[in-house]
Short mmCIF file of C-alpha atoms and ligand atoms in Angstrom, two decimals:
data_model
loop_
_atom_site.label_atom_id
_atom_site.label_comp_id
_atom_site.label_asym_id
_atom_site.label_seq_id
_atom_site.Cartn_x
_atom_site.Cartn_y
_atom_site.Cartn_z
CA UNK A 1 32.72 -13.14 -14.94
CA UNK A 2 30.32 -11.21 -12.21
CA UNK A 3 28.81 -9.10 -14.32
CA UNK A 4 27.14 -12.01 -16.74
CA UNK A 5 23.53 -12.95 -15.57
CA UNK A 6 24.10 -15.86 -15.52
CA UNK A 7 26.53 -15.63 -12.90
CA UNK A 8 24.94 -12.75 -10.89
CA UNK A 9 21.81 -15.42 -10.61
CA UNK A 10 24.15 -18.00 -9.24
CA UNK A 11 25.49 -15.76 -6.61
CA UNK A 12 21.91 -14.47 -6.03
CA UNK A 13 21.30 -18.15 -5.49
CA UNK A 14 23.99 -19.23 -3.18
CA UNK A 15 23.60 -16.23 -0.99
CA UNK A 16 20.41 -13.94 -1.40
CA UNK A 17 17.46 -14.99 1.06
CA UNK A 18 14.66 -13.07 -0.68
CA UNK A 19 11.49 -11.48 0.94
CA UNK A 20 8.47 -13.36 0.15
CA UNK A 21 9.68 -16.20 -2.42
CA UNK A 22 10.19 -19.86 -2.17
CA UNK A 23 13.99 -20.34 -2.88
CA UNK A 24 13.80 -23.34 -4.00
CA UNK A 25 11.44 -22.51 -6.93
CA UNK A 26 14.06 -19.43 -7.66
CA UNK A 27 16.71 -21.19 -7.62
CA UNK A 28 15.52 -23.37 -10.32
CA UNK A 29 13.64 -20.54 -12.41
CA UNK A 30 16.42 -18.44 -11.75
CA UNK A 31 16.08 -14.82 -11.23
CA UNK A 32 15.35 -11.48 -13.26
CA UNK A 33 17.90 -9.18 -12.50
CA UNK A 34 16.78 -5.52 -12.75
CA UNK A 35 20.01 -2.80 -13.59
CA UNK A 36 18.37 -0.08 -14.71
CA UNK A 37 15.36 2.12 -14.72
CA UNK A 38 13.67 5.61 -16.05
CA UNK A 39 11.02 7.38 -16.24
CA UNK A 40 8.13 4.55 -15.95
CA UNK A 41 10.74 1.71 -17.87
CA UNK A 42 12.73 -0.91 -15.76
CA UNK A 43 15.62 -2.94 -17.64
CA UNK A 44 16.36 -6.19 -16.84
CA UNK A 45 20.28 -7.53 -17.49
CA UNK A 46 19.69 -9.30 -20.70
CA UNK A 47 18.35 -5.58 -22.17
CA UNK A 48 14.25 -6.74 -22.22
CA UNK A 49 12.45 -3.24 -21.52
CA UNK A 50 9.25 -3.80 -19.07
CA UNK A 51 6.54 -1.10 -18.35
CA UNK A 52 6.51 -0.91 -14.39
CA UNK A 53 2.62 -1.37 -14.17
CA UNK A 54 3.29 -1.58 -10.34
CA UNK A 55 5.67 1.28 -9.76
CA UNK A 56 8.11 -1.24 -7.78
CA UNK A 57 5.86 -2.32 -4.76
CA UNK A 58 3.35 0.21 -5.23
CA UNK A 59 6.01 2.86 -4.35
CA UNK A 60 7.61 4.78 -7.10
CA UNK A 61 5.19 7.18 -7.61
CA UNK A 62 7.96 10.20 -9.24
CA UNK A 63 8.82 7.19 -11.69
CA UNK A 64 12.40 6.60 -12.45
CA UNK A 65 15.35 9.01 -13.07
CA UNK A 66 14.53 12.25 -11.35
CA UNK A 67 17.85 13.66 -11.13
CA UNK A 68 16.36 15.84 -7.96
CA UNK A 69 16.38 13.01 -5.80
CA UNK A 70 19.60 12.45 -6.72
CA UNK A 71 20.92 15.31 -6.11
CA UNK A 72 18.94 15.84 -2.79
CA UNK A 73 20.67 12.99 -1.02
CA UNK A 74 23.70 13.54 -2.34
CA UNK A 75 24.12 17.19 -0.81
CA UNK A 76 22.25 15.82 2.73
CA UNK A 77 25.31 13.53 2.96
CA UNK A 78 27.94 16.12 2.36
CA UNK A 79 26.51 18.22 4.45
CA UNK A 80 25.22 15.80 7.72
CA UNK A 81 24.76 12.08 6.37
CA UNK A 82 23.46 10.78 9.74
CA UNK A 83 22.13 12.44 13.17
CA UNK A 84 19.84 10.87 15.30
CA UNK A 85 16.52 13.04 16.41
CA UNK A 86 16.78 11.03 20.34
CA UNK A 87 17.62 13.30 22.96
CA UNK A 88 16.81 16.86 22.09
CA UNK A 89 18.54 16.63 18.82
CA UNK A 90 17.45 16.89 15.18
CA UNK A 91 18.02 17.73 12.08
CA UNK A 92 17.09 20.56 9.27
CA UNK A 93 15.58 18.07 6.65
CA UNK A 94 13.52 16.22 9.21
CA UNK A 95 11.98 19.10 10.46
CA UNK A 96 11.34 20.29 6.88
CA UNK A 97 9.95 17.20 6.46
CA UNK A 98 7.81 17.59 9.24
CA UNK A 99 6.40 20.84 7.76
CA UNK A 100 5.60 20.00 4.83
CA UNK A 101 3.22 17.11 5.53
CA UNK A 102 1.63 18.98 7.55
CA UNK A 103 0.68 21.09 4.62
CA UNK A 104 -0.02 18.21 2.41
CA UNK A 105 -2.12 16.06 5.18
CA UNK A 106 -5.65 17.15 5.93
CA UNK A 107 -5.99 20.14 8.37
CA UNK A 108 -6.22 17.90 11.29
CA UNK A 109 -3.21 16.25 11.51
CA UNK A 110 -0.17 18.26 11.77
CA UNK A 111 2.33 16.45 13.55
CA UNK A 112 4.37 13.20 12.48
CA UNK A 113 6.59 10.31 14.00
CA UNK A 114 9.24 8.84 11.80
CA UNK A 115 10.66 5.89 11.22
CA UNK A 116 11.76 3.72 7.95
CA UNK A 117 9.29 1.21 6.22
CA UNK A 118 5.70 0.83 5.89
CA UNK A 119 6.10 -2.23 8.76
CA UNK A 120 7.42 -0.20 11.44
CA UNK A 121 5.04 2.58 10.89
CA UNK A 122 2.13 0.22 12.00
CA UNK A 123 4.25 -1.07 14.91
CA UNK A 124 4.25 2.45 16.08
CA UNK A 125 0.86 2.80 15.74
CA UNK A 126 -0.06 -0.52 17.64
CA UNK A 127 2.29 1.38 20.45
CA UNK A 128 1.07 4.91 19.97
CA UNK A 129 -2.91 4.04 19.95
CA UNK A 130 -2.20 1.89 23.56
CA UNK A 131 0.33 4.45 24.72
CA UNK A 132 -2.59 7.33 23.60
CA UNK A 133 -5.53 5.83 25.84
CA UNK A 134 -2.77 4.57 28.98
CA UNK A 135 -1.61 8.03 29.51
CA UNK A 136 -5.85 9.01 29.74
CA UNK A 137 -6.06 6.68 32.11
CA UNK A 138 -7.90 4.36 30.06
CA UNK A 139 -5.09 1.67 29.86
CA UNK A 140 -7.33 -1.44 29.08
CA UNK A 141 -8.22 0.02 25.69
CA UNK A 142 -5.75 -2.64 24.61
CA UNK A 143 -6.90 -4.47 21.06
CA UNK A 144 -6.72 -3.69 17.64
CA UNK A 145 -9.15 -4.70 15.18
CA UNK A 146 -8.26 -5.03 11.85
CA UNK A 147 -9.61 -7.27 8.91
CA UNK A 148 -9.03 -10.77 7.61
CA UNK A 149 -6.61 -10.39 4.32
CA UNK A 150 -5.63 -6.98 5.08
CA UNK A 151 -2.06 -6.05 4.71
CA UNK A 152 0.27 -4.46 7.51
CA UNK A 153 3.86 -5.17 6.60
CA UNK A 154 5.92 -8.36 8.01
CA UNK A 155 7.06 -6.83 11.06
CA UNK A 156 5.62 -9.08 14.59
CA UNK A 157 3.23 -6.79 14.69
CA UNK A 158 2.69 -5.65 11.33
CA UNK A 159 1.82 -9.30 10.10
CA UNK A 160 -0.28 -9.88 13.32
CA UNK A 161 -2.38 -6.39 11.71
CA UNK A 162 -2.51 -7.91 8.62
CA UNK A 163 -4.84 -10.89 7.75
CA UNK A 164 -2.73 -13.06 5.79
CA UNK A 165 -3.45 -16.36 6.94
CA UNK A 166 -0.26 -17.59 5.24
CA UNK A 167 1.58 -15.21 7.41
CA UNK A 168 0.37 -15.78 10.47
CA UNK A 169 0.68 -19.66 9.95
CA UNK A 170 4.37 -18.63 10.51
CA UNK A 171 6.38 -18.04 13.24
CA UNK A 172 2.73 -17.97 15.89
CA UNK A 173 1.08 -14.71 14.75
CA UNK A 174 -1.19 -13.02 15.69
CA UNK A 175 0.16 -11.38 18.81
CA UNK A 176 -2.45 -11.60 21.59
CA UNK A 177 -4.38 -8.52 21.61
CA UNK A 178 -5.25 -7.92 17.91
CA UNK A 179 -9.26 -9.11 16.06
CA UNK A 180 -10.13 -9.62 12.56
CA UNK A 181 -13.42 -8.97 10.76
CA UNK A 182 -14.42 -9.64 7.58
CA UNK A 183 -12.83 -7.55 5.02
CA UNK A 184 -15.34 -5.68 2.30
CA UNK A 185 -14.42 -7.71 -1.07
CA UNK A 186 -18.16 -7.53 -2.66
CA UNK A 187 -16.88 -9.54 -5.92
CA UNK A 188 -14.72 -12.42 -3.74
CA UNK A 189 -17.08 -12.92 -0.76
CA UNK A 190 -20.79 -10.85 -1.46
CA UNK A 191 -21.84 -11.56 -4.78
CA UNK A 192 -24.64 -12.72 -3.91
CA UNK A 193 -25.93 -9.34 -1.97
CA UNK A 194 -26.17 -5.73 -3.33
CA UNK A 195 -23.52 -4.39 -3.09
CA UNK A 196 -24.15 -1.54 -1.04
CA UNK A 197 -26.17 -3.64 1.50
CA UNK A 198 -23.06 -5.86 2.15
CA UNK A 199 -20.91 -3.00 2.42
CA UNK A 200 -23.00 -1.62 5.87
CA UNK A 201 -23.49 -5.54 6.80
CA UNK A 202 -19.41 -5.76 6.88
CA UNK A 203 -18.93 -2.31 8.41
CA UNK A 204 -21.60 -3.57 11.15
CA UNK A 205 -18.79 -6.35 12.03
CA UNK A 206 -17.05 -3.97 13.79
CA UNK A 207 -19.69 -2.84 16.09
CA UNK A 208 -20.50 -5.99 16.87
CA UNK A 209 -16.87 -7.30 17.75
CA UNK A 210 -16.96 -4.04 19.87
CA UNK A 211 -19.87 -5.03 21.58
CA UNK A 212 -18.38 -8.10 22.17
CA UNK A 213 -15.10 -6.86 23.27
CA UNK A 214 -16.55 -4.17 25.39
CA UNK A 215 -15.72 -0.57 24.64
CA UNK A 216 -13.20 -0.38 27.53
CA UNK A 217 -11.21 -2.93 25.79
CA UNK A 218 -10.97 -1.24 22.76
CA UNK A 219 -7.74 1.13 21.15
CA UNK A 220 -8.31 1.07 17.76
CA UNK A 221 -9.49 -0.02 14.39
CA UNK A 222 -6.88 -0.30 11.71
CA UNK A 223 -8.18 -0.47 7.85
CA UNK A 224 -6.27 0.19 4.22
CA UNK A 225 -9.08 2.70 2.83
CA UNK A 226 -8.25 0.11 -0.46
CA UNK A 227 -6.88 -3.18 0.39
CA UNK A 228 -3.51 -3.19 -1.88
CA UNK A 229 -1.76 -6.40 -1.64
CA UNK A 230 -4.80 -8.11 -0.34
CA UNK A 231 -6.01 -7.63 -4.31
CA UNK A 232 -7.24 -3.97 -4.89
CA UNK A 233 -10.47 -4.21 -2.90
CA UNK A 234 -12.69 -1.22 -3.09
CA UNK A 235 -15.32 -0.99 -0.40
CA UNK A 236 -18.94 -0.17 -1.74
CA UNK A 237 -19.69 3.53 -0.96
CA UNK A 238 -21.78 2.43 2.06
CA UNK A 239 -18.86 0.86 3.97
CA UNK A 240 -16.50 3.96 5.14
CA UNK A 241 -19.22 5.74 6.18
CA UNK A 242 -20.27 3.36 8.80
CA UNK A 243 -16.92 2.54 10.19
CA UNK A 244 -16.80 6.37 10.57
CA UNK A 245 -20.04 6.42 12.39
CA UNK A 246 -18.87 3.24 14.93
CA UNK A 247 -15.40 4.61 15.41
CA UNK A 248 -17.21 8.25 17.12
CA UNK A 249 -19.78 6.38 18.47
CA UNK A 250 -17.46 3.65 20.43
CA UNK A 251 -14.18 6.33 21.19
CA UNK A 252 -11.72 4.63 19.31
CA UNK A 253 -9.30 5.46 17.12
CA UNK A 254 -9.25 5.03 13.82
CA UNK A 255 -6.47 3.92 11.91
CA UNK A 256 -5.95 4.34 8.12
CA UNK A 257 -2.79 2.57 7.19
CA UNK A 258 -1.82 5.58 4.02
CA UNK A 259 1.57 3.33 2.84
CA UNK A 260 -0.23 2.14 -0.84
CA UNK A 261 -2.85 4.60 -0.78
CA UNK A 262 -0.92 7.61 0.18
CA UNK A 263 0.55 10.49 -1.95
CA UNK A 264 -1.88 10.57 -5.01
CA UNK A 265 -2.32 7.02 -5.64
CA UNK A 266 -6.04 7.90 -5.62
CA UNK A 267 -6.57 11.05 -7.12
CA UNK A 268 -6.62 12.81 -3.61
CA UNK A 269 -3.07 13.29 -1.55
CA UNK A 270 -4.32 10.42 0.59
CA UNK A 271 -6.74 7.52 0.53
CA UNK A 272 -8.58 8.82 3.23
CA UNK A 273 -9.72 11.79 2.02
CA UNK A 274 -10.88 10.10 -1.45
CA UNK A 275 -13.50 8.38 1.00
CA UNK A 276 -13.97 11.57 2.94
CA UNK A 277 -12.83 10.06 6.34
CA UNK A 278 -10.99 11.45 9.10
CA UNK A 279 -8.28 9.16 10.25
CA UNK A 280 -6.46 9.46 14.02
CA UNK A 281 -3.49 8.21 12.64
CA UNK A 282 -2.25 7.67 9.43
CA UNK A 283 1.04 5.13 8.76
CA UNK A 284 2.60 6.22 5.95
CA UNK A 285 5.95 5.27 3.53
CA UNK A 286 6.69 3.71 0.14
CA UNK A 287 5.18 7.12 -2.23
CA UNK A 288 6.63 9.40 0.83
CA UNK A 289 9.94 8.99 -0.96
CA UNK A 290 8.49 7.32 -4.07
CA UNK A 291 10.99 4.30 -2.82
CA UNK A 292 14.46 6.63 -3.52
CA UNK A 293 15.16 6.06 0.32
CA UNK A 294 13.45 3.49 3.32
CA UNK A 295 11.84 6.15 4.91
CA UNK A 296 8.02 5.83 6.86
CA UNK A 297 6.10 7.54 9.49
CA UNK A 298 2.45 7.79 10.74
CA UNK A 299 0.81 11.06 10.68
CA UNK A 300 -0.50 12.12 13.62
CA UNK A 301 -3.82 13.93 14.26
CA UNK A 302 -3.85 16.43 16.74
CA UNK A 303 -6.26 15.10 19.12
CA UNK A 304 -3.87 12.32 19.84
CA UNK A 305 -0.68 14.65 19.20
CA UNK A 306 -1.60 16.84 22.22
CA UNK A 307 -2.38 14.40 24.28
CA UNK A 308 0.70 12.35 23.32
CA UNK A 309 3.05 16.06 23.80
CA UNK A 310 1.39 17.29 27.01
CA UNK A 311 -0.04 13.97 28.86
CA UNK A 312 2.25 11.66 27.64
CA UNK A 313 5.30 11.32 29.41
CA UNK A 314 8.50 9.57 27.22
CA UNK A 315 6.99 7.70 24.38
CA UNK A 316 9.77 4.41 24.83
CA UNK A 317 9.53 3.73 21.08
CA UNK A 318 11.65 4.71 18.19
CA UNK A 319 14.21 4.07 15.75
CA UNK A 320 18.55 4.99 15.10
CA UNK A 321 16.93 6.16 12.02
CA UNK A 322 13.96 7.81 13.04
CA UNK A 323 14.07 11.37 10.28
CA UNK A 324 17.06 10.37 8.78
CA UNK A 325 18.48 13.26 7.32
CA UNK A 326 19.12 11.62 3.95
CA UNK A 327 16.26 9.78 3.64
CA UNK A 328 13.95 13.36 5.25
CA UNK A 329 15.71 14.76 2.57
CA UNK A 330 14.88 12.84 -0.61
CA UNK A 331 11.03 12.41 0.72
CA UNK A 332 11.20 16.41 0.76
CA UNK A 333 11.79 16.51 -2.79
CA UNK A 334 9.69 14.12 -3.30
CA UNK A 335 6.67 15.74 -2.21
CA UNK A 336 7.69 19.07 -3.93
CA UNK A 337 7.76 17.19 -7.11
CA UNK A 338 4.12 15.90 -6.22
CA UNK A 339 2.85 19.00 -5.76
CA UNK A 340 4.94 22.06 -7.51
CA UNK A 341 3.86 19.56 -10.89
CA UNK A 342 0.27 19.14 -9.75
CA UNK A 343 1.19 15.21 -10.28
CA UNK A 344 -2.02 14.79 -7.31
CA UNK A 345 -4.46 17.20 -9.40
CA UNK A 346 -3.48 15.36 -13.13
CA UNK A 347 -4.14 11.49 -11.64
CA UNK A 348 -7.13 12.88 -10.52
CA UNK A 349 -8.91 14.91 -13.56
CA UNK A 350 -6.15 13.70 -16.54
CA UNK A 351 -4.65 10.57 -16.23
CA UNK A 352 -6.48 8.54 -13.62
CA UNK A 353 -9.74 9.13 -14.90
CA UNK A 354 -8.20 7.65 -18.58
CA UNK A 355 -6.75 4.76 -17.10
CA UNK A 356 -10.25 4.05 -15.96
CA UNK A 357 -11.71 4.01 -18.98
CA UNK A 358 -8.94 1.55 -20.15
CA UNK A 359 -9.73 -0.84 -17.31
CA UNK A 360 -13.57 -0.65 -17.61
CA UNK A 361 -13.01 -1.38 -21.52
CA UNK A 362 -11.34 -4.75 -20.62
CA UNK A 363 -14.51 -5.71 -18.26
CA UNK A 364 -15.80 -7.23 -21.76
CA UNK A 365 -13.40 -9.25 -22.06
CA UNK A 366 -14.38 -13.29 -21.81
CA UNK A 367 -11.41 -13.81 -19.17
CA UNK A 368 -12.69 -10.85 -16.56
CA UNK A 369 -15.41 -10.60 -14.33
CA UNK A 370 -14.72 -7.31 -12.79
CA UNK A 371 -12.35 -4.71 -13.91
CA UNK A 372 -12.13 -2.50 -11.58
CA UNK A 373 -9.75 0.45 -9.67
CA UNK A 374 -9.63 4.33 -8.17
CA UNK A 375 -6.73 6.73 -9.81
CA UNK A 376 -3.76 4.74 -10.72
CA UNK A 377 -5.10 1.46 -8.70
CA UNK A 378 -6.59 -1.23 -11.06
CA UNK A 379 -7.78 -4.73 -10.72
CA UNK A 380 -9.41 -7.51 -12.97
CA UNK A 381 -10.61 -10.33 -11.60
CA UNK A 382 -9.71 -13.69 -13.89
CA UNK A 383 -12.88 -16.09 -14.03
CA UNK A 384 -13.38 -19.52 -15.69
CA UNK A 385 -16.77 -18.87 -16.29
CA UNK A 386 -17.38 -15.08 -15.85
CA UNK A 387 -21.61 -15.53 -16.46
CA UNK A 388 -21.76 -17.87 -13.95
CA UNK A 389 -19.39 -16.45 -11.60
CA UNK A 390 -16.85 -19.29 -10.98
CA UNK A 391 -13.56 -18.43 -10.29
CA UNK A 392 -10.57 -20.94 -11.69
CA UNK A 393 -9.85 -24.14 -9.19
CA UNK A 394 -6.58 -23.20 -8.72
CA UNK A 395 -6.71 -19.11 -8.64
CA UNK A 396 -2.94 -18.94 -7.91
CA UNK A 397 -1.75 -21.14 -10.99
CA UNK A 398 -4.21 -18.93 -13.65
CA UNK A 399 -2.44 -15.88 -11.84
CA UNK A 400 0.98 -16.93 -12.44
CA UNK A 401 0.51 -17.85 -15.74
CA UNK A 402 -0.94 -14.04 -16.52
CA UNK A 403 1.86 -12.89 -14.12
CA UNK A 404 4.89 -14.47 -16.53
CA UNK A 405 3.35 -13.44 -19.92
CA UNK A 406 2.39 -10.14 -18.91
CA UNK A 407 6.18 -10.20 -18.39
CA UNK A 408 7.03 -11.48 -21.69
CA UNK A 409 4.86 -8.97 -23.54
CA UNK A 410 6.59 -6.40 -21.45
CA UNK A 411 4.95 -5.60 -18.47
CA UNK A 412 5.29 -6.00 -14.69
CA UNK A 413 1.81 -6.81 -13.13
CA UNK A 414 0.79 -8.45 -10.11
CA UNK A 415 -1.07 -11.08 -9.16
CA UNK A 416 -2.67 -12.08 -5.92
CA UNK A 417 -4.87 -15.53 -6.28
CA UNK A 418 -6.18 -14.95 -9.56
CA UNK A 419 -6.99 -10.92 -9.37
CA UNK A 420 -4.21 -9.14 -11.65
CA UNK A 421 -3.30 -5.80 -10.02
CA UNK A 422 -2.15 -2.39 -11.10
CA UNK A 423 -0.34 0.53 -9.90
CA UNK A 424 1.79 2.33 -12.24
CA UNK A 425 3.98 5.59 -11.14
CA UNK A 426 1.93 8.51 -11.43
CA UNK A 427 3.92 10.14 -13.89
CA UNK A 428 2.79 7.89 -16.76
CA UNK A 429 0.69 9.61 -19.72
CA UNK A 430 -2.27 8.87 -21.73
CA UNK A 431 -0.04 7.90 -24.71
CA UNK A 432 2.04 5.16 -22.27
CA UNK A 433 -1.59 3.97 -20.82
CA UNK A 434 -2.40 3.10 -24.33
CA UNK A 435 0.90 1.40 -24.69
CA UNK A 436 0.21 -0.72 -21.07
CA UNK A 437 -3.00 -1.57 -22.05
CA UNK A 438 -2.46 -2.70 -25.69
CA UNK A 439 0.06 -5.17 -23.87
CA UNK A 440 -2.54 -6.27 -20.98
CA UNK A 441 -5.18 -7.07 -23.60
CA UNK A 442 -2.67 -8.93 -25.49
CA UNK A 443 -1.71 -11.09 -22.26
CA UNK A 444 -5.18 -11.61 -21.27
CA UNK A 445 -6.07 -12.83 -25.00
CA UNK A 446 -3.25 -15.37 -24.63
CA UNK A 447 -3.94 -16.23 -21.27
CA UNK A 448 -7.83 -17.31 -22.73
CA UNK A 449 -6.51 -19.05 -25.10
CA UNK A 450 -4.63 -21.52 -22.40
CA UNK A 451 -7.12 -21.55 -19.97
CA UNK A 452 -10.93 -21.21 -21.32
CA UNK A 453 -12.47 -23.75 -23.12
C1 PLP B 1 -0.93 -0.98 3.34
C2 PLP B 1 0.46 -1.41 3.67
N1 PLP B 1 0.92 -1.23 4.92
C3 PLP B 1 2.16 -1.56 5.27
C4 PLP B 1 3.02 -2.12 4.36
C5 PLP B 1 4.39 -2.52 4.78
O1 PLP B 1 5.32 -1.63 4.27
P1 PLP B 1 6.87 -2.02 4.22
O2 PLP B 1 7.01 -3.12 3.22
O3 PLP B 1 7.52 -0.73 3.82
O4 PLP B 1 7.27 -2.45 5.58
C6 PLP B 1 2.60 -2.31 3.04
C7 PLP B 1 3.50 -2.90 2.03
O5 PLP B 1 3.09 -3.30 0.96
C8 PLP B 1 1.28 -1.96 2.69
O6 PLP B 1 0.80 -2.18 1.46
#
């Protein structure tokens, strides 16, 4: 009896509070139930095969299957399956761990603090970048400013970063102590500027709100170098630089938050350095492990490091499974898959640059207004009328609908309003592009059919 979906979905029902969904609408569509996965495949219970176009959440970077993970974890717990690193202790994957990023990070940044999800990783760093100007001396550098539809995680503080509006409509978020600015979406919100021009007038917001704020007031600012869940928003080439320029200028940290971007997702190990910007800190998790094990951290530079190690005092923050052994040890073979197989180097001269092509292709067709993406990150923007630039009246219903027949012609995609978005595992090849993207135009051909007149 349990093992029929049918059942299973009842259970998941009467018992299963799931992240991010209205149960009520679940209940009555009922759930898929995923058993089974490999290589850049998932399997759902009743046997339908679906490409992964968003590696999980944005996270399996390996793809499916690699027996290596496996077989990492596996010996980490016969050998030590738990020890804490509190109190002078630690443990031989975690400080592998350690070494390695250090290797893979840019040359600055050569220390790391751990802890297990994307979420917690920007709690720390709310702490850390407070923590890093109190123990200065400079303890009213205080706020965080971070953008309006960026995303965080769903942690207090992590949705408070963010700039969800439906998130912070819940439960009385923001915390005090955290901005917004406007985020750098050219198609959504600037269409009406060049492009480049409204990239430096958005960077610009965050002088101003420092100027407003006062410099002494100031910790941090805290940006995705893409926006992931927000919808795959690229800033124009003028924006990065700017918010480089404001960050020296003004002596505050700057924050890249790594946990989409990070570990090849862009061609370059981290988002960061596809934009040529040197972050302070740098939260990382999902690709870390490519998703095998919760595992996060935020790579520290060593500016803030030192001061942290020799000025600091106790940092009073951290986690029971801060460098988990098992989990250090299945993000250590992790990254020695990305690199001893040069999967970073082929997304950005072999497979990343064809995936492009695929998504500029579809820019032509009548549904899209912008196709657009970096490496393995893609986004087309649904329009109603795409010559006249009007989005649909309802952008979440139009995404849904692509959402579920993307699904039925075999492929997971995501939507967010009415902007599909992409992120397969890194692994896939030019001949399983081709297969993706034979299925997207098909969806997108049906979806026009339904929806434009
Ligand atoms: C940029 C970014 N930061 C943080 C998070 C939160 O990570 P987690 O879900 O592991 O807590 C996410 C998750 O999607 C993310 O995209």
């Amino acid at each position: 009896m349990h093992n029929t979906t049918a059942h299973l979905a009842q259970l998941d029902a009467q018992h299963f509070i799931h992240p991010f969904t209205n149960s009520g609408e679940l209940a009555a569509k009922g759930t898929r139930i995923i058993d089974r996965a490999e290589g850049i495949y998932i399997y759902d219970t009743q046997g339908q095969e679906l490409i992964d176009g968003m590696a999980g959440l944005w996270c399996v970077n390996v793809g499916y299957s690699r027996q290596e993970l496996v077989d990492a974890a596996m010996s980490q717990m016969q050998q030590l399956p738990y020890y804490n690193s509190f109190f002078q202790c630690t443990t031989p994957p975690a400080i592998a761990l350690s070494e390695i990023l250090s290797e893979v990070a840019p040359k600055h940044i050569n220390n790391v603090f751990y802890c297990n999800s994307g979420s917690e990783a920007n709690d720390t760093v709310l702490r850390m970048a407070r923590h890093y100007w109190a123990c200065q001396g400079l303890a009213s550098k205080q706020v965080i400013i971070s953008r309006h539809n960026a995303y965080h995680g769903s942690t207090v503080a992590g949705a408070s970063l963010g700039g969800m509006s439906a998130m912070h409509k819940q439960g009385g978020l923001p915390i005090p102590g955290i901005e917004h600015i406007d985020q750098p979406y050219w198609f959504g919100e600037g269409f009406d500027r060049d492009p480049q021009v409204f990239g430096k007038q958005i960077a610009l917001q965050l002088e101003a709100k420092i100027i407003a704020l006062g410099e002494d007031k100031v910790a941090a600012f805290i940006a995705e170098p893409i926006q992931g869940a927000g919808g795959v928003i690229i800033p124009p080439a003028t924006y990065w630089p700017e918010i480089k320029r404001i960050c020296q200028q003004y002596n505050i940290l700057l924050v890249c938050d790594e946990v989409i971007c990070g570990f090849g997702r862009t061609g370059e190990w981290f988002g960061s350095e596809y934009f040529d910007v040197e972050a302070d800190l740098m939260p990382i998790a999902k690709g870390l492990s490519s998703g095998y094990m919760p595992i996060g951290g935020v790579l520290t530079a060593d500016r803030v490091a030192e001061v942290l190690k020799t000025k600091g005092g106790e940092f009073n923050h951290g986690f029971t499974y801060s460098g988990h052994p098992v989990a250090a040890a299945v993000a250590l073979a992790n990254v020695n898959i990305l690199r001893n197989e040069g999967i970073v180097d082929k997304v950005k001269a072999e497979v990343g640059p064809y995936f492009q092509q695929q998504i500029r292709k579809l820019g032509d067709h009548p549904l899209i207004g912008e196709a657009r993406g970096v490496g393995l990150l893609g986004a087309f923007e649904l329009m109603a009328d795409k010559t006249a630039h009007e989005f649909f009246p309802d952008k979440g219903r139009v995404g849904t609908l692509c959402r579920d027949l993307a699904i039925k012609n075999g492929i997971v995609m995501r939507h967010v309003g009415s902007t599909m978005v992409l992120s397969p595992p890194l692994v896939i090849s030019c001949g399983q592009i081709d297969e993706l993207f034979a299925r997207i135009k098909l969806t997108f051909d049906e979806v026009a059919e339904k929806v434009l007149n």
